[in-house]
Coordinates of C-alpha atoms in Angstrom, one line a residue:
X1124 CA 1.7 8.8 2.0
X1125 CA 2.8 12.1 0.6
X1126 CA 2.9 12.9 -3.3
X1127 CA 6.6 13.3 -3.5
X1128 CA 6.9 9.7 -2.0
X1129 CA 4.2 8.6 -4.3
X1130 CA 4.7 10.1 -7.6
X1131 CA 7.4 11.1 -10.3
X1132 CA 7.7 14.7 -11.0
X1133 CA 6.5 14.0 -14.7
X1134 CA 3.8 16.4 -16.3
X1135 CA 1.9 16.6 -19.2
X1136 CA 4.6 13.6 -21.0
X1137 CA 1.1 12.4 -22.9
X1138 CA 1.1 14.9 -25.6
X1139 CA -2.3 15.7 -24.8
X1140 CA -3.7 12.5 -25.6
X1141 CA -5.9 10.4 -23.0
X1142 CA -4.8 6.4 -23.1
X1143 CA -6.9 4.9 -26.2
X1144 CA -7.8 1.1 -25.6
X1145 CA -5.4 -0.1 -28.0
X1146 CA -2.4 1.7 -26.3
X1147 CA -1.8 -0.4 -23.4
X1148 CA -1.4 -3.6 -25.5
X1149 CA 0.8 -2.0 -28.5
X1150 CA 3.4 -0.2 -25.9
X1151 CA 3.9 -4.0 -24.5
X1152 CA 3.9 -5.7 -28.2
X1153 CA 6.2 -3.7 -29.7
X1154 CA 9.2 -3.5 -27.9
X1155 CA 9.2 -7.4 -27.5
X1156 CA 11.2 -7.7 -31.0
X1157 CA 12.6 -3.9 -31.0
X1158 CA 13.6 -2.5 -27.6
X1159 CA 14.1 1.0 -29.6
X1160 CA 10.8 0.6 -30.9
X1161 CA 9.7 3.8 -29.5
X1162 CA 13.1 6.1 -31.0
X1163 CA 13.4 4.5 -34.9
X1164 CA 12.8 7.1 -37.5
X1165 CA 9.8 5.1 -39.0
X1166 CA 8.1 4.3 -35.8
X1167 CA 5.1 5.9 -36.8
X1168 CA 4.5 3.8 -39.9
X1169 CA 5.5 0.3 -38.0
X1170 CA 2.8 1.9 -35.6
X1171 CA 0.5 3.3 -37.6
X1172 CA 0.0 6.7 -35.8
X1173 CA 1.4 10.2 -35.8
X1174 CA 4.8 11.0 -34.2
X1175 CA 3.3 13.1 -31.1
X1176 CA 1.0 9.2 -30.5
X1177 CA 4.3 7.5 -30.5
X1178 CA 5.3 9.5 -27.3
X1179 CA 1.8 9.3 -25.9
X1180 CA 1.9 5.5 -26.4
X1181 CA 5.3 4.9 -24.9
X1182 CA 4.6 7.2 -21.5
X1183 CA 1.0 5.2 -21.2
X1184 CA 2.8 2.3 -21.4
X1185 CA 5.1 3.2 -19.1
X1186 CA 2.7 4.8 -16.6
X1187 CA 0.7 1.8 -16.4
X1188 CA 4.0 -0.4 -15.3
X1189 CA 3.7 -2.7 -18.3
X1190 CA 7.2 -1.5 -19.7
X1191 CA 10.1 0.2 -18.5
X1192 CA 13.5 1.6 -19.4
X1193 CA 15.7 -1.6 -20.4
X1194 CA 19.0 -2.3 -18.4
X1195 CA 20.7 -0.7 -21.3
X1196 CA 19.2 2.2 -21.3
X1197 CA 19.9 3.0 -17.3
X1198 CA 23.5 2.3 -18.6
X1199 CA 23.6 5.7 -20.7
X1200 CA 22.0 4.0 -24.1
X1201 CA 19.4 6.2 -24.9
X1202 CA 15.4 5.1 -26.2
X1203 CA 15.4 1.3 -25.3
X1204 CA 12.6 -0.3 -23.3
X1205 CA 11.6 -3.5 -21.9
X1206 CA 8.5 -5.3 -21.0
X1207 CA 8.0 -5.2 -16.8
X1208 CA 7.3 -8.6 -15.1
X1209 CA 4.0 -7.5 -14.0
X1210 CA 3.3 -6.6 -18.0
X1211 CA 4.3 -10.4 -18.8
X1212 CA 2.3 -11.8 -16.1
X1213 CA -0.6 -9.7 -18.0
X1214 CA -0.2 -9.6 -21.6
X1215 CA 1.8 -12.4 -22.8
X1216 CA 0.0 -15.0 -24.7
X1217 CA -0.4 -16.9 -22.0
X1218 CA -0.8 -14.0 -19.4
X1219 CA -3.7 -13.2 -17.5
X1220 CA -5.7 -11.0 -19.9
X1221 CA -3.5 -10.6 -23.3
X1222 CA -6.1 -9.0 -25.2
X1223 CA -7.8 -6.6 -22.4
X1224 CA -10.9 -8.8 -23.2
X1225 CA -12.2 -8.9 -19.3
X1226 CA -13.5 -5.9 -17.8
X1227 CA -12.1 -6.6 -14.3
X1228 CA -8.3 -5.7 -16.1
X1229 CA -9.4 -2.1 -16.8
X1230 CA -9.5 -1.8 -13.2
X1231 CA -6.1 -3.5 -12.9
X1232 CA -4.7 -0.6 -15.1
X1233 CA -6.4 2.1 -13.0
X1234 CA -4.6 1.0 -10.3
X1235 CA -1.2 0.5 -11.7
X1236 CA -1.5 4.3 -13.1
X1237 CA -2.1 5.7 -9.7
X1238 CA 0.3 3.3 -7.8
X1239 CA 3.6 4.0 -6.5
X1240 CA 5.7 5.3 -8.7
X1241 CA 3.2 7.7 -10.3
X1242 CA 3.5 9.0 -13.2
X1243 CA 0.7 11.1 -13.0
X1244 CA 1.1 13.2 -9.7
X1245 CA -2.1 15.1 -10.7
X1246 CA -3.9 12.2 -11.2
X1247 CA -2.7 10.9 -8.1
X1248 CA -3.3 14.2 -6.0
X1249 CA -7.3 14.2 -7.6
X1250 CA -8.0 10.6 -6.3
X1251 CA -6.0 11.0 -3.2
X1252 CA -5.7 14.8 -2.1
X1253 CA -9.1 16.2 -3.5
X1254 CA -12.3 15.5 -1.2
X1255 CA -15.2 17.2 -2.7
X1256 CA -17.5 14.7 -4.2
X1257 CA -18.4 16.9 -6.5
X1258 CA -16.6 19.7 -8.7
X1259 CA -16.0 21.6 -11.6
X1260 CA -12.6 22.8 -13.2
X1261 CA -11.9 25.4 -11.2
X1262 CA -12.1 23.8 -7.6
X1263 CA -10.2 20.5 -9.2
X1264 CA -7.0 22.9 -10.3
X1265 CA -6.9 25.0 -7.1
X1266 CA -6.8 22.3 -5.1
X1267 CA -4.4 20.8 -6.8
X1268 CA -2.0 24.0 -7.2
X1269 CA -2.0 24.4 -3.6
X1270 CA -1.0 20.6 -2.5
X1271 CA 2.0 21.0 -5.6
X1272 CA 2.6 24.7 -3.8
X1273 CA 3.4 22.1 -0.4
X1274 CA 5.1 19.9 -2.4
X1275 CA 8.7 21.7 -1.4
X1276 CA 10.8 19.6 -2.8
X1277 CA 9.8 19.7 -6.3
X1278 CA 9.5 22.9 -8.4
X1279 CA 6.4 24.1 -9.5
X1280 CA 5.7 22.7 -12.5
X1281 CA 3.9 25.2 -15.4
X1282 CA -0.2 26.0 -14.8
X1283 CA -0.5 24.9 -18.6
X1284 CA 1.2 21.8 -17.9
X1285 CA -1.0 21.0 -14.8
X1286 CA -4.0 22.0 -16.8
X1287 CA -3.3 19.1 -19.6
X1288 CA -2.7 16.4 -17.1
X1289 CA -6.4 17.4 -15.9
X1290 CA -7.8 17.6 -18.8
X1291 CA -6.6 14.0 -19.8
X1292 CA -7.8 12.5 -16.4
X1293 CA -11.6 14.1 -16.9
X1294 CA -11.6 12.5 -20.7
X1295 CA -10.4 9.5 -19.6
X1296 CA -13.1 8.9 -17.1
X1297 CA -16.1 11.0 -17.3
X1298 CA -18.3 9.9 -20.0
X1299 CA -19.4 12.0 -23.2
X1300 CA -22.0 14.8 -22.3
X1301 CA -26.2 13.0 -22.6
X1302 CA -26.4 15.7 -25.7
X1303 CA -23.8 14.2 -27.7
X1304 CA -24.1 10.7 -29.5
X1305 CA -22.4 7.8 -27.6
X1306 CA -21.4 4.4 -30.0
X1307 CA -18.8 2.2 -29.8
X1308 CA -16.0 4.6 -31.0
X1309 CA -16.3 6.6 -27.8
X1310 CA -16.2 3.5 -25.3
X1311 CA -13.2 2.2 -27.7
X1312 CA -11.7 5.2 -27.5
X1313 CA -10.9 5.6 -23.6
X1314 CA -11.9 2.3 -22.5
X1315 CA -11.4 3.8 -18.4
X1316 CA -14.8 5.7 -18.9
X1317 CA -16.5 2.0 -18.6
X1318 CA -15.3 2.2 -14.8
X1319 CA -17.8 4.9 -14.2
X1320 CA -15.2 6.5 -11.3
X1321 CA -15.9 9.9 -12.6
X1322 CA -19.4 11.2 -13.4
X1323 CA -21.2 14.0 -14.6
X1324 CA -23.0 16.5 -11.9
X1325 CA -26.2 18.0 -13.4
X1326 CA -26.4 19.8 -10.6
X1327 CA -23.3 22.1 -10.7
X1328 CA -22.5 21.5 -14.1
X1329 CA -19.7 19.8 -13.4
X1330 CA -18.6 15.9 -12.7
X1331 CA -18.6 13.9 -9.5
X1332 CA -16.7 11.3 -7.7
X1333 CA -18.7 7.7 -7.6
X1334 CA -18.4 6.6 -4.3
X1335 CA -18.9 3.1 -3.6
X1336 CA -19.3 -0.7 -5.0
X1337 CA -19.0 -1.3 -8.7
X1338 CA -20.6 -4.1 -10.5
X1339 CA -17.6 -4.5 -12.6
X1340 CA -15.0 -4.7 -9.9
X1341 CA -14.1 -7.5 -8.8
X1342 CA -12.9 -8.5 -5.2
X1343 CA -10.2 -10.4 -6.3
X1344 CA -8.9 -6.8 -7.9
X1345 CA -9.5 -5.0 -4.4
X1346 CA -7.4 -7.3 -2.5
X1347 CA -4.9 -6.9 -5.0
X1348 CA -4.6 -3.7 -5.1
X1349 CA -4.5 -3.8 -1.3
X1350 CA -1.1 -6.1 -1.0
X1351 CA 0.3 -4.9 -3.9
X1352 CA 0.1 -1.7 -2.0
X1353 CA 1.8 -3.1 1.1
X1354 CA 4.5 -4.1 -1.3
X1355 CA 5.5 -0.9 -3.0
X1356 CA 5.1 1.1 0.0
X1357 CA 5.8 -1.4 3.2
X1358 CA 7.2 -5.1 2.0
X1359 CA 8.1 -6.4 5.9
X1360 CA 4.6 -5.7 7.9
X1361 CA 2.4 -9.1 7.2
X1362 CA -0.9 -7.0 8.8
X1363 CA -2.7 -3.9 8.1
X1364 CA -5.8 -2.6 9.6
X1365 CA -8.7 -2.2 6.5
X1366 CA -9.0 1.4 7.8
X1367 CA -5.9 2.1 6.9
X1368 CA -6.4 1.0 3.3
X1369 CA -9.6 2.8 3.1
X1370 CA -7.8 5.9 4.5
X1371 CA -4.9 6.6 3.5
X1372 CA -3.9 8.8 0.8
X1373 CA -2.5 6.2 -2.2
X1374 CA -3.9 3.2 -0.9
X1375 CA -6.8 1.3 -2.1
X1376 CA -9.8 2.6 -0.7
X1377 CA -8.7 6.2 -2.3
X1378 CA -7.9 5.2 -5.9
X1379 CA -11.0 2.7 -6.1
X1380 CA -13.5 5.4 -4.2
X1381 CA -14.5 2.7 -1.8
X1382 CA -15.3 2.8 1.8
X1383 CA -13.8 0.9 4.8
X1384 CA -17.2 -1.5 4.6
X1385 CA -16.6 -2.5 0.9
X1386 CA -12.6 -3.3 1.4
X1387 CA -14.1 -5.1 4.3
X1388 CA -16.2 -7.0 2.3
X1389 CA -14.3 -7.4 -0.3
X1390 CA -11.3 -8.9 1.3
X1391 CA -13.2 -11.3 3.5
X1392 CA -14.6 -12.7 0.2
X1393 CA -10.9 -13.0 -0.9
X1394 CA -9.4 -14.4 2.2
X1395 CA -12.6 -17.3 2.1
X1396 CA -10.8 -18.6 -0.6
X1397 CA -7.3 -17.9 -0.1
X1398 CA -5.1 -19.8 2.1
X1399 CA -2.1 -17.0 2.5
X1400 CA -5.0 -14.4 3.1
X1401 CA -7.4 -13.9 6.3
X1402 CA -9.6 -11.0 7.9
X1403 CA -8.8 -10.7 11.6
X1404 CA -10.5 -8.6 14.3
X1405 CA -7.4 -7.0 16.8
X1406 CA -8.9 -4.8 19.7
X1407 CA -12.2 -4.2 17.8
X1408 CA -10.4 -3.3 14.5
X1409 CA -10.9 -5.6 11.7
X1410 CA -7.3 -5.9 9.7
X1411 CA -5.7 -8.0 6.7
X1412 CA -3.1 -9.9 7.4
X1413 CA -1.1 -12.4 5.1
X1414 CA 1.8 -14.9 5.7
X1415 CA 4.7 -14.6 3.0
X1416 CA 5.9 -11.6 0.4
X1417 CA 2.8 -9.4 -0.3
X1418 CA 3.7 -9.3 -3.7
X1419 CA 4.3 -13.0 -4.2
X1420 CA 0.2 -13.0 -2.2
X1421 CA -0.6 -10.7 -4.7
X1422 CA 0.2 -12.5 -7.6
X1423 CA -1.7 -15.4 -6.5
X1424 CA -4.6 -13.0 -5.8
X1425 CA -4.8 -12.5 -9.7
X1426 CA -3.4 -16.0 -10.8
X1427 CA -7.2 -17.4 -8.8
X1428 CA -9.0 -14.9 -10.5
X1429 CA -8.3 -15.0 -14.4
X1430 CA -7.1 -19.0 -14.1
X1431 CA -8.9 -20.4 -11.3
X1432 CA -11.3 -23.6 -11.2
X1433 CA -14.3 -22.4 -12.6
X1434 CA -13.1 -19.9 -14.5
X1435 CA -13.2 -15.7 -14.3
X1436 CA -17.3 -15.6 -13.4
X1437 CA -17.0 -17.3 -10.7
X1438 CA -15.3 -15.1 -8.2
X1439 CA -17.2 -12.9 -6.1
X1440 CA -17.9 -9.3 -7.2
X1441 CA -17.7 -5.9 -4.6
X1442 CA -21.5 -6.1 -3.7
X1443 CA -23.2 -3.8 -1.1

């Protein structure tokens, strides 16, 4: 996939500021009541934060797919904004995970920030475009500048602006420096650090990718992220080879930094349990294949997981 089929050409729209962990859930809550929540003079007091936050909050929400523009809006009314169907299905009251309370959901909105359509082009081009496991600044942003320089059909958005969008993915998933303090505030503070996707490299004194399994991602959450995937970028196939997944820029094996082995396992954990899902072997290739709408699989995927018999702990983690 390429970036200007992935991604939005939108730059630095976070005012600088990384997603905090309340974010998420306030950018849903409070256009349920007030569609012009974000636009009303005194939407910093109803929010409680400054009026650069109240931007931040809104394009967060938005990046992560749990609101969107409301009908009205795409008519010509300007500032109002409804909740998406994937951010009911999440954080209603009876959603999935209304509170952000299981660790497996930070991993959801990972995903949903990097999938198609991005917000965060950057973002997307560091997990997808950028192959060096480990780097400093310098490498990140050159890299970067010359797959935007290939991006023809866009126009070349400002260094500065290209340099905040990098600066708010590194804070938002490499954790604090050994020689400062680390409480609760920090992990509070940019909750996505907990993923441990982005490390620090002693060795160059810079930060690394972390390839591999995760103890906190679930298996369920790969084989979401793989149909929901399919969906946004391929609806009719009902089969995909894991290689592909693993491979290809924007797909699952990219944005989770996992290998063709983990998808494999993963998804053959999935598909032990699901009975639209199954892991198939064509001409020595192992591939996923599903029967009915991806997304409608999808949902089901996530429906076992948070309200399944025997609760959340019970399904399978990504294990080596």
């Amino acid at each position: 996939m390429r970036l200007v089929d992935a991604a939005e050409r939108v730059f630095a729209r976070h005012e600088t500021f990384h997603p905090r962990y309340g974010w998420f859930r306030k950018a849903y809550a409070c256009v349920q009541d007030e569609p012009r929540a974000f636009v009303l003079p005194d939407a910093p007091i109803r929010m409680g934060v400054g009026k650069n936050m109240v931007r931040a909050i809104r394009f967060w929400g938005t990046a992560a797919k749990l609101i969107e523009p409301s009908r009205a809006c795409k008519r010509g009314r300007s500032g109002g904004m409804a909740q998406t169907e994937l951010g009911r299905k999440l954080l209603a009251e009876d959603g999935w995970d209304p509170y952000l309370e299981e660790p497996a959901t930070l991993w959801l909105l990972h995903w949903l920030l990097l999938a198609k359509p991005c917000q965060l082009p950057v973002w997307w081009l560091a997990f997808n475009e950028f192959h060096a496991v480990e780097f400093d600044d310098r490498q990140l942003e050159r890299v970067i500048m010359s797959r935007l320089e290939l991006a023809v059909e866009w126009k070349l958005p400002h260094v500065s602006s290209i340099r905040k969008d990098m600066r708010a993915l590194l804070r938002t998933y490499t954790p604090v420096a050994r020689s400062v303090r680390r409480g609760i505030d920090d992990i509070l503070d940019c909750p996505l650090r907990e993923l441990g996707l982005i490390g620090r490299s002693e060795a160059q004194d810079g930060y690394r990718f972390n390839n591999g399994v995760k103890s906190t991602l679930p298996a369920a959450m790969v084989a979401f992220a793989a149909m929901d995937h399919v969906e946004r970028t391929d609806p009719e196939r009902s089969t995909i080879a894991i290689s592909c997944l693993a491979q290809e820029a924007g797909g699952p094996g990219r944005a989770l930094k996992l290998s063709e082995s983990d998808l494999h396992t993963a998804m053959a954990a999935v598909a032990a349990q699901s009975p639209r899902l199954d892991v198939v072997t064509a001409m020595g290739a192992p591939q996923l294949s599903w029967s009915g709408n991806p997304s409608e699989v999808a949902t089901e995927i996530l429906d076992a997981y948070y309200h399944g018999p025997g609760g959340r702990s019970s399904h399978d983690e990504v294990t080596a």
